[in-house]
PDB file of C-alpha atoms in Angstrom:
ATOM      1  CA  ALA A  28       2.120  48.192 -10.542  1.00  0.00           C
ATOM      2  CA  GLN A  29       2.125  49.897  -7.182  1.00  0.00           C
ATOM      3  CA  LYS A  30       4.126  48.279  -4.409  1.00  0.00           C
ATOM      4  CA  ILE A  31       5.006  49.134  -0.822  1.00  0.00           C
ATOM      5  CA  THR A  32       7.993  47.609   0.967  1.00  0.00           C
ATOM      6  CA  GLN A  33       8.601  47.672   4.705  1.00  0.00           C
ATOM      7  CA  THR A  34      11.875  45.890   5.414  1.00  0.00           C
ATOM      8  CA  GLN A  35      11.747  45.923   9.215  1.00  0.00           C
ATOM      9  CA  PRO A  36       9.514  43.114  10.549  1.00  0.00           C
ATOM     10  CA  GLY A  37      10.121  44.250  14.121  1.00  0.00           C
ATOM     11  CA  MET A  38      11.801  47.022  16.067  1.00  0.00           C
ATOM     12  CA  PHE A  39      12.591  47.478  19.754  1.00  0.00           C
ATOM     13  CA  VAL A  40      13.132  50.964  21.138  1.00  0.00           C
ATOM     14  CA  GLN A  41      13.624  52.439  24.590  1.00  0.00           C
ATOM     15  CA  GLU A  42      10.893  54.724  25.853  1.00  0.00           C
ATOM     16  CA  LYS A  43      11.464  58.414  25.047  1.00  0.00           C
ATOM     17  CA  GLU A  44      13.821  57.659  22.168  1.00  0.00           C
ATOM     18  CA  ALA A  45      12.975  58.640  18.610  1.00  0.00           C
ATOM     19  CA  VAL A  46      12.283  55.850  16.134  1.00  0.00           C
ATOM     20  CA  THR A  47      12.249  55.697  12.336  1.00  0.00           C
ATOM     21  CA  LEU A  48      10.142  53.134  10.506  1.00  0.00           C
ATOM     22  CA  ASP A  49      11.207  52.535   6.921  1.00  0.00           C
ATOM     23  CA  CYS A  50       8.958  52.488   3.878  1.00  0.00           C
ATOM     24  CA  THR A  51       9.855  52.430   0.197  1.00  0.00           C
ATOM     25  CA  TYR A  52       7.382  52.475  -2.634  1.00  0.00           C
ATOM     26  CA  ASP A  53       7.204  51.876  -6.331  1.00  0.00           C
ATOM     27  CA  THR A  54       4.789  53.492  -8.723  1.00  0.00           C
ATOM     28  CA  SER A  55       4.715  54.928 -12.224  1.00  0.00           C
ATOM     29  CA  ASP A  56       1.794  57.197 -11.371  1.00  0.00           C
ATOM     30  CA  PRO A  57       2.954  60.849 -11.076  1.00  0.00           C
ATOM     31  CA  SER A  58       0.184  61.576  -8.568  1.00  0.00           C
ATOM     32  CA  TYR A  59      -0.012  59.449  -5.450  1.00  0.00           C
ATOM     33  CA  GLY A  60      -0.475  59.614  -1.718  1.00  0.00           C
ATOM     34  CA  LEU A  61       1.412  57.951   1.081  1.00  0.00           C
ATOM     35  CA  PHE A  62      -0.086  57.007   4.444  1.00  0.00           C
ATOM     36  CA  TRP A  63       0.918  55.559   7.735  1.00  0.00           C
ATOM     37  CA  TYR A  64      -1.498  53.608   9.919  1.00  0.00           C
ATOM     38  CA  LYS A  65      -1.113  52.244  13.429  1.00  0.00           C
ATOM     39  CA  GLN A  66      -2.735  48.953  14.385  1.00  0.00           C
ATOM     40  CA  PRO A  67      -2.799  48.189  18.127  1.00  0.00           C
ATOM     41  CA  SER A  68      -3.422  44.665  19.375  1.00  0.00           C
ATOM     42  CA  SER A  69      -7.176  45.362  19.370  1.00  0.00           C
ATOM     43  CA  GLY A  70      -7.069  45.346  15.574  1.00  0.00           C
ATOM     44  CA  GLU A  71      -8.457  48.678  14.452  1.00  0.00           C
ATOM     45  CA  MET A  72      -6.473  50.699  11.922  1.00  0.00           C
ATOM     46  CA  ILE A  73      -5.692  54.212  13.103  1.00  0.00           C
ATOM     47  CA  PHE A  74      -4.715  56.829  10.527  1.00  0.00           C
ATOM     48  CA  LEU A  75      -1.549  58.685  11.533  1.00  0.00           C
ATOM     49  CA  ILE A  76      -0.238  60.840   8.723  1.00  0.00           C
ATOM     50  CA  TYR A  77      -0.545  61.566   5.006  1.00  0.00           C
ATOM     51  CA  GLN A  78       1.898  62.871   2.382  1.00  0.00           C
ATOM     52  CA  GLY A  79       0.876  63.860  -1.132  1.00  0.00           C
ATOM     53  CA  SER A  80       3.331  63.328  -3.947  1.00  0.00           C
ATOM     54  CA  TYR A  81       3.302  67.027  -4.844  1.00  0.00           C
ATOM     55  CA  ASP A  82       3.628  68.304  -1.296  1.00  0.00           C
ATOM     56  CA  GLN A  83       6.798  70.318  -0.902  1.00  0.00           C
ATOM     57  CA  GLN A  84       6.988  70.033   2.863  1.00  0.00           C
ATOM     58  CA  ASN A  85       7.271  66.872   4.918  1.00  0.00           C
ATOM     59  CA  ALA A  86       4.020  66.124   6.715  1.00  0.00           C
ATOM     60  CA  THR A  87       3.895  66.403  10.497  1.00  0.00           C
ATOM     61  CA  GLU A  88       1.178  65.482  13.003  1.00  0.00           C
ATOM     62  CA  GLY A  89       2.170  65.966  16.616  1.00  0.00           C
ATOM     63  CA  ARG A  90       4.925  63.467  17.437  1.00  0.00           C
ATOM     64  CA  TYR A  91       4.668  61.919  13.961  1.00  0.00           C
ATOM     65  CA  SER A  92       6.536  63.175  10.941  1.00  0.00           C
ATOM     66  CA  LEU A  93       6.997  61.698   7.511  1.00  0.00           C
ATOM     67  CA  ASN A  94      10.459  61.875   5.969  1.00  0.00           C
ATOM     68  CA  PHE A  95       9.515  62.038   2.293  1.00  0.00           C
ATOM     69  CA  GLN A  96      12.385  61.545  -0.160  1.00  0.00           C
ATOM     70  CA  LYS A  97      10.763  61.471  -3.557  1.00  0.00           C
ATOM     71  CA  ALA A  98      13.882  60.700  -5.589  1.00  0.00           C
ATOM     72  CA  ARG A  99      14.596  57.697  -3.394  1.00  0.00           C
ATOM     73  CA  LYS A 100      10.913  56.711  -3.299  1.00  0.00           C
ATOM     74  CA  SER A 101      10.952  56.503   0.447  1.00  0.00           C
ATOM     75  CA  ALA A 102       8.427  57.682   3.027  1.00  0.00           C
ATOM     76  CA  ASN A 103       9.783  56.867   6.451  1.00  0.00           C
ATOM     77  CA  LEU A 104       7.748  57.518   9.591  1.00  0.00           C
ATOM     78  CA  VAL A 105       9.536  59.230  12.448  1.00  0.00           C
ATOM     79  CA  ILE A 106       8.062  59.062  15.945  1.00  0.00           C
ATOM     80  CA  SER A 107       9.698  61.446  18.372  1.00  0.00           C
ATOM     81  CA  ALA A 108       9.847  60.833  22.118  1.00  0.00           C
ATOM     82  CA  SER A 109       8.343  57.345  21.939  1.00  0.00           C
ATOM     83  CA  GLN A 110       5.811  56.241  24.541  1.00  0.00           C
ATOM     84  CA  LEU A 111       4.753  52.810  25.789  1.00  0.00           C
ATOM     85  CA  GLY A 112       1.427  53.301  24.023  1.00  0.00           C
ATOM     86  CA  ASP A 113       3.219  53.493  20.688  1.00  0.00           C
ATOM     87  CA  SER A 114       3.766  49.733  20.779  1.00  0.00           C
ATOM     88  CA  ALA A 115       1.772  48.411  17.832  1.00  0.00           C
ATOM     89  CA  MET A 116       1.979  47.314  14.203  1.00  0.00           C
ATOM     90  CA  TYR A 117       2.633  50.135  11.777  1.00  0.00           C
ATOM     91  CA  PHE A 118       1.636  49.994   8.137  1.00  0.00           C
ATOM     92  CA  CYS A 119       2.751  52.156   5.267  1.00  0.00           C
ATOM     93  CA  ALA A 120       0.251  52.462   2.429  1.00  0.00           C
ATOM     94  CA  MET A 121       0.056  54.143  -0.951  1.00  0.00           C
ATOM     95  CA  ARG A 122      -2.962  55.395  -2.824  1.00  0.00           C
ATOM     96  CA  GLY A 123      -2.778  54.403  -6.438  1.00  0.00           C
ATOM     97  CA  LEU A 124      -4.978  54.235  -9.494  1.00  0.00           C
ATOM     98  CA  ILE A 125      -5.711  50.563  -9.990  1.00  0.00           C
ATOM     99  CA  GLN A 126      -8.311  49.275 -12.416  1.00  0.00           C
ATOM    100  CA  GLY A 127      -9.731  52.758 -12.833  1.00  0.00           C
ATOM    101  CA  ALA A 128     -10.259  53.411  -9.131  1.00  0.00           C
ATOM    102  CA  GLN A 129      -8.209  54.914  -6.356  1.00  0.00           C
ATOM    103  CA  LYS A 130      -7.176  52.163  -3.943  1.00  0.00           C
ATOM    104  CA  LEU A 131      -4.828  51.722  -1.037  1.00  0.00           C
ATOM    105  CA  VAL A 132      -1.930  49.285  -1.293  1.00  0.00           C
ATOM    106  CA  PHE A 133      -0.402  48.258   2.042  1.00  0.00           C
ATOM    107  CA  GLY A 134       3.040  47.119   3.073  1.00  0.00           C
ATOM    108  CA  GLN A 135       3.559  44.094   5.313  1.00  0.00           C
ATOM    109  CA  GLY A 136       3.996  46.182   8.428  1.00  0.00           C
ATOM    110  CA  THR A 137       6.544  46.709  11.182  1.00  0.00           C
ATOM    111  CA  ARG A 138       5.889  45.616  14.751  1.00  0.00           C
ATOM    112  CA  LEU A 139       7.196  48.319  17.087  1.00  0.00           C
ATOM    113  CA  THR A 140       7.829  47.509  20.739  1.00  0.00           C
ATOM    114  CA  ILE A 141       8.628  50.291  23.182  1.00  0.00           C
ATOM    115  CA  ASN A 142      10.568  49.131  26.233  1.00  0.00           C
ATOM    116  CA  PRO A 143      10.276  50.962  29.580  1.00  0.00           C
TER     117      PRO A 143
ATOM    118  CA  ASP B  19     -21.461  59.166  17.227  1.00  0.00           C
ATOM    119  CA  GLY B  20     -20.521  58.565  13.607  1.00  0.00           C
ATOM    120  CA  GLY B  21     -18.437  55.594  12.717  1.00  0.00           C
ATOM    121  CA  ILE B  22     -18.156  52.128  11.283  1.00  0.00           C
ATOM    122  CA  THR B  23     -19.354  49.037  13.063  1.00  0.00           C
ATOM    123  CA  GLN B  24     -18.486  45.462  12.324  1.00  0.00           C
ATOM    124  CA  SER B  25     -20.110  42.578  14.012  1.00  0.00           C
ATOM    125  CA  PRO B  26     -19.371  40.234  15.547  1.00  0.00           C
ATOM    126  CA  LYS B  27     -15.831  40.800  16.826  1.00  0.00           C
ATOM    127  CA  TYR B  28     -15.111  37.058  16.768  1.00  0.00           C
ATOM    128  CA  LEU B  29     -16.800  34.500  14.541  1.00  0.00           C
ATOM    129  CA  PHE B  30     -16.399  30.757  14.402  1.00  0.00           C
ATOM    130  CA  ARG B  31     -17.718  28.570  11.617  1.00  0.00           C
ATOM    131  CA  LYS B  32     -17.404  25.004  10.471  1.00  0.00           C
ATOM    132  CA  GLU B  33     -15.603  24.266   7.247  1.00  0.00           C
ATOM    133  CA  GLY B  34     -17.931  24.257   4.251  1.00  0.00           C
ATOM    134  CA  GLN B  35     -20.378  26.792   5.661  1.00  0.00           C
ATOM    135  CA  ASN B  36     -20.977  30.198   4.174  1.00  0.00           C
ATOM    136  CA  VAL B  37     -20.734  33.081   6.609  1.00  0.00           C
ATOM    137  CA  THR B  38     -21.681  36.751   6.284  1.00  0.00           C
ATOM    138  CA  LEU B  39     -19.749  39.531   7.982  1.00  0.00           C
ATOM    139  CA  SER B  40     -21.565  42.751   8.731  1.00  0.00           C
ATOM    140  CA  CYS B  41     -20.285  46.280   8.041  1.00  0.00           C
ATOM    141  CA  GLU B  42     -22.386  49.356   8.734  1.00  0.00           C
ATOM    142  CA  GLN B  43     -21.421  53.036   8.586  1.00  0.00           C
ATOM    143  CA  ASN B  44     -23.334  56.178   9.475  1.00  0.00           C
ATOM    144  CA  LEU B  45     -20.794  58.594   8.041  1.00  0.00           C
ATOM    145  CA  ASN B  46     -22.760  59.062   4.818  1.00  0.00           C
ATOM    146  CA  HIS B  47     -19.768  57.772   2.871  1.00  0.00           C
ATOM    147  CA  ASP B  48     -20.250  56.625  -0.705  1.00  0.00           C
ATOM    148  CA  ALA B  49     -17.264  54.288  -0.890  1.00  0.00           C
ATOM    149  CA  MET B  50     -16.818  51.140   1.160  1.00  0.00           C
ATOM    150  CA  TYR B  51     -14.086  48.525   1.200  1.00  0.00           C
ATOM    151  CA  TRP B  52     -13.347  45.049   2.514  1.00  0.00           C
ATOM    152  CA  TYR B  53      -9.827  43.993   3.392  1.00  0.00           C
ATOM    153  CA  ARG B  54      -8.353  40.740   4.587  1.00  0.00           C
ATOM    154  CA  GLN B  55      -5.386  40.588   6.960  1.00  0.00           C
ATOM    155  CA  ASP B  56      -3.390  37.434   7.690  1.00  0.00           C
ATOM    156  CA  PRO B  57      -1.060  37.170  10.711  1.00  0.00           C
ATOM    157  CA  GLY B  58       2.010  39.356  10.320  1.00  0.00           C
ATOM    158  CA  GLN B  59       0.812  40.676   6.980  1.00  0.00           C
ATOM    159  CA  GLY B  60      -0.585  43.868   5.548  1.00  0.00           C
ATOM    160  CA  LEU B  61      -4.108  44.363   4.272  1.00  0.00           C
ATOM    161  CA  ARG B  62      -5.285  43.015   0.944  1.00  0.00           C
ATOM    162  CA  LEU B  63      -8.327  44.355  -0.841  1.00  0.00           C
ATOM    163  CA  ILE B  64     -11.175  41.892  -1.374  1.00  0.00           C
ATOM    164  CA  TYR B  65     -13.994  44.022  -2.797  1.00  0.00           C
ATOM    165  CA  TYR B  66     -14.909  47.675  -2.939  1.00  0.00           C
ATOM    166  CA  SER B  67     -17.947  49.721  -3.765  1.00  0.00           C
ATOM    167  CA  GLN B  68     -17.954  53.342  -4.838  1.00  0.00           C
ATOM    168  CA  ILE B  69     -21.713  53.746  -4.994  1.00  0.00           C
ATOM    169  CA  VAL B  70     -24.910  51.914  -4.068  1.00  0.00           C
ATOM    170  CA  ASN B  71     -25.740  48.903  -6.258  1.00  0.00           C
ATOM    171  CA  ASP B  72     -22.239  48.805  -7.690  1.00  0.00           C
ATOM    172  CA  PHE B  73     -19.106  46.998  -6.539  1.00  0.00           C
ATOM    173  CA  GLN B  74     -15.801  45.832  -7.970  1.00  0.00           C
ATOM    174  CA  LYS B  75     -13.423  42.980  -7.291  1.00  0.00           C
ATOM    175  CA  GLY B  76     -10.226  43.743  -5.483  1.00  0.00           C
ATOM    176  CA  ASP B  77      -7.026  41.758  -5.518  1.00  0.00           C
ATOM    177  CA  ILE B  78      -8.297  38.604  -3.775  1.00  0.00           C
ATOM    178  CA  ALA B  79     -12.026  38.369  -4.555  1.00  0.00           C
ATOM    179  CA  GLU B  80     -12.170  34.626  -5.247  1.00  0.00           C
ATOM    180  CA  GLY B  81     -14.369  32.820  -2.720  1.00  0.00           C
ATOM    181  CA  TYR B  82     -16.052  36.020  -1.526  1.00  0.00           C
ATOM    182  CA  SER B  83     -19.206  37.884  -2.476  1.00  0.00           C
ATOM    183  CA  VAL B  84     -20.675  41.253  -1.491  1.00  0.00           C
ATOM    184  CA  SER B  85     -23.792  43.338  -1.938  1.00  0.00           C
ATOM    185  CA  ARG B  86     -24.427  47.065  -1.684  1.00  0.00           C
ATOM    186  CA  GLU B  87     -28.181  47.530  -1.517  1.00  0.00           C
ATOM    187  CA  LYS B  88     -27.965  50.419   0.933  1.00  0.00           C
ATOM    188  CA  LYS B  89     -25.432  53.215   1.246  1.00  0.00           C
ATOM    189  CA  GLU B  90     -24.692  52.448   4.863  1.00  0.00           C
ATOM    190  CA  SER B  91     -24.270  48.686   4.559  1.00  0.00           C
ATOM    191  CA  PHE B  92     -21.709  46.517   2.746  1.00  0.00           C
ATOM    192  CA  PRO B  93     -21.921  42.876   3.939  1.00  0.00           C
ATOM    193  CA  LEU B  94     -19.253  40.368   2.943  1.00  0.00           C
ATOM    194  CA  THR B  95     -20.042  36.688   2.471  1.00  0.00           C
ATOM    195  CA  VAL B  96     -17.216  34.219   2.825  1.00  0.00           C
ATOM    196  CA  THR B  97     -18.270  31.223   0.784  1.00  0.00           C
ATOM    197  CA  SER B  98     -17.209  27.598   1.023  1.00  0.00           C
ATOM    198  CA  ALA B  99     -15.174  28.207  -2.141  1.00  0.00           C
ATOM    199  CA  GLN B 100     -12.699  30.309  -0.167  1.00  0.00           C
ATOM    200  CA  LYS B 101      -9.907  27.822   0.518  1.00  0.00           C
ATOM    201  CA  ASN B 102      -8.359  29.504   3.539  1.00  0.00           C
ATOM    202  CA  PRO B 103     -10.977  31.759   5.132  1.00  0.00           C
ATOM    203  CA  THR B 104      -9.480  32.058   8.631  1.00  0.00           C
ATOM    204  CA  ALA B 105      -8.285  35.663   8.868  1.00  0.00           C
ATOM    205  CA  PHE B 106      -8.980  39.121  10.258  1.00  0.00           C
ATOM    206  CA  TYR B 107     -11.425  41.099   8.118  1.00  0.00           C
ATOM    207  CA  LEU B 108     -11.518  44.873   8.102  1.00  0.00           C
ATOM    208  CA  CYS B 109     -14.154  47.100   6.574  1.00  0.00           C
ATOM    209  CA  ALA B 110     -13.499  50.722   5.643  1.00  0.00           C
ATOM    210  CA  SER B 111     -15.390  53.627   4.155  1.00  0.00           C
ATOM    211  CA  ALA B 112     -14.499  56.936   2.540  1.00  0.00           C
ATOM    212  CA  ARG B 113     -16.103  59.943   0.946  1.00  0.00           C
ATOM    213  CA  ARG B 114     -16.066  59.616  -2.831  1.00  0.00           C
ATOM    214  CA  GLU B 115     -14.377  63.037  -3.044  1.00  0.00           C
ATOM    215  CA  GLU B 116     -11.674  61.955  -0.600  1.00  0.00           C
ATOM    216  CA  PRO B 117     -10.901  58.289  -1.327  1.00  0.00           C
ATOM    217  CA  ASP B 118      -7.561  58.695   0.399  1.00  0.00           C
ATOM    218  CA  THR B 119      -9.077  59.105   3.821  1.00  0.00           C
ATOM    219  CA  GLN B 120     -10.447  55.694   4.687  1.00  0.00           C
ATOM    220  CA  TYR B 121     -12.047  55.135   8.080  1.00  0.00           C
ATOM    221  CA  PHE B 122     -11.733  51.605   9.383  1.00  0.00           C
ATOM    222  CA  GLY B 123     -14.043  49.506  11.483  1.00  0.00           C
ATOM    223  CA  PRO B 124     -12.826  47.443  14.447  1.00  0.00           C
ATOM    224  CA  GLY B 125     -12.598  44.249  12.393  1.00  0.00           C
ATOM    225  CA  THR B 126     -13.987  40.716  12.614  1.00  0.00           C
ATOM    226  CA  ARG B 127     -11.752  37.771  13.348  1.00  0.00           C
ATOM    227  CA  LEU B 128     -13.100  34.732  11.505  1.00  0.00           C
ATOM    228  CA  THR B 129     -11.965  31.268  12.479  1.00  0.00           C
ATOM    229  CA  VAL B 130     -13.040  28.304  10.422  1.00  0.00           C
ATOM    230  CA  LEU B 131     -12.812  25.040  12.288  1.00  0.00           C
TER     231      LEU B 131
END
């Protein structure tokens, strides 16, 4: 069964510092995708970044990068030069084949607070 | 503008009443999904539909029902059989060719009194 684990319930970081949000996953499927979403207090889920299991390079999107370590089954999100607007819940998710269909499985999330 | 709409943003109901949450998309997506989120938790899949007139149970379907009569609409009914219905409900859609890229609506916060 697919499983996502986020071990950091909350993190506090000073503005402009870099921050790493941890995510480990478990799957027996050789083909999978890993995602990070941001959820501000308003509730909508905002897609940030995607990493495919066969991608050789770590994914990057602006200030976001995904530190993909396949052997360790980890997919940590790195946010460089954090901003006050980065304060939100962050969810790691994995696309897996469940009951014959591709579905997303989410972790429990990490609440990130950026301090001025 | 294309997107997903969910209405209303906040919904209050008395215990024992059925309630239907709306989800509409104009992205021409084949696949649609309903998730439930409890405070401090991740999303859990309730139901999903990959094509009109077809839908499948997710991980926590008990106490919920859906219909998919039109491509753009995927309403979720929270029935009185759902023992703990108070939660935040998110709808999402995706192209069938790209199920990875799910677009989410703004969510409906349901409170059962």
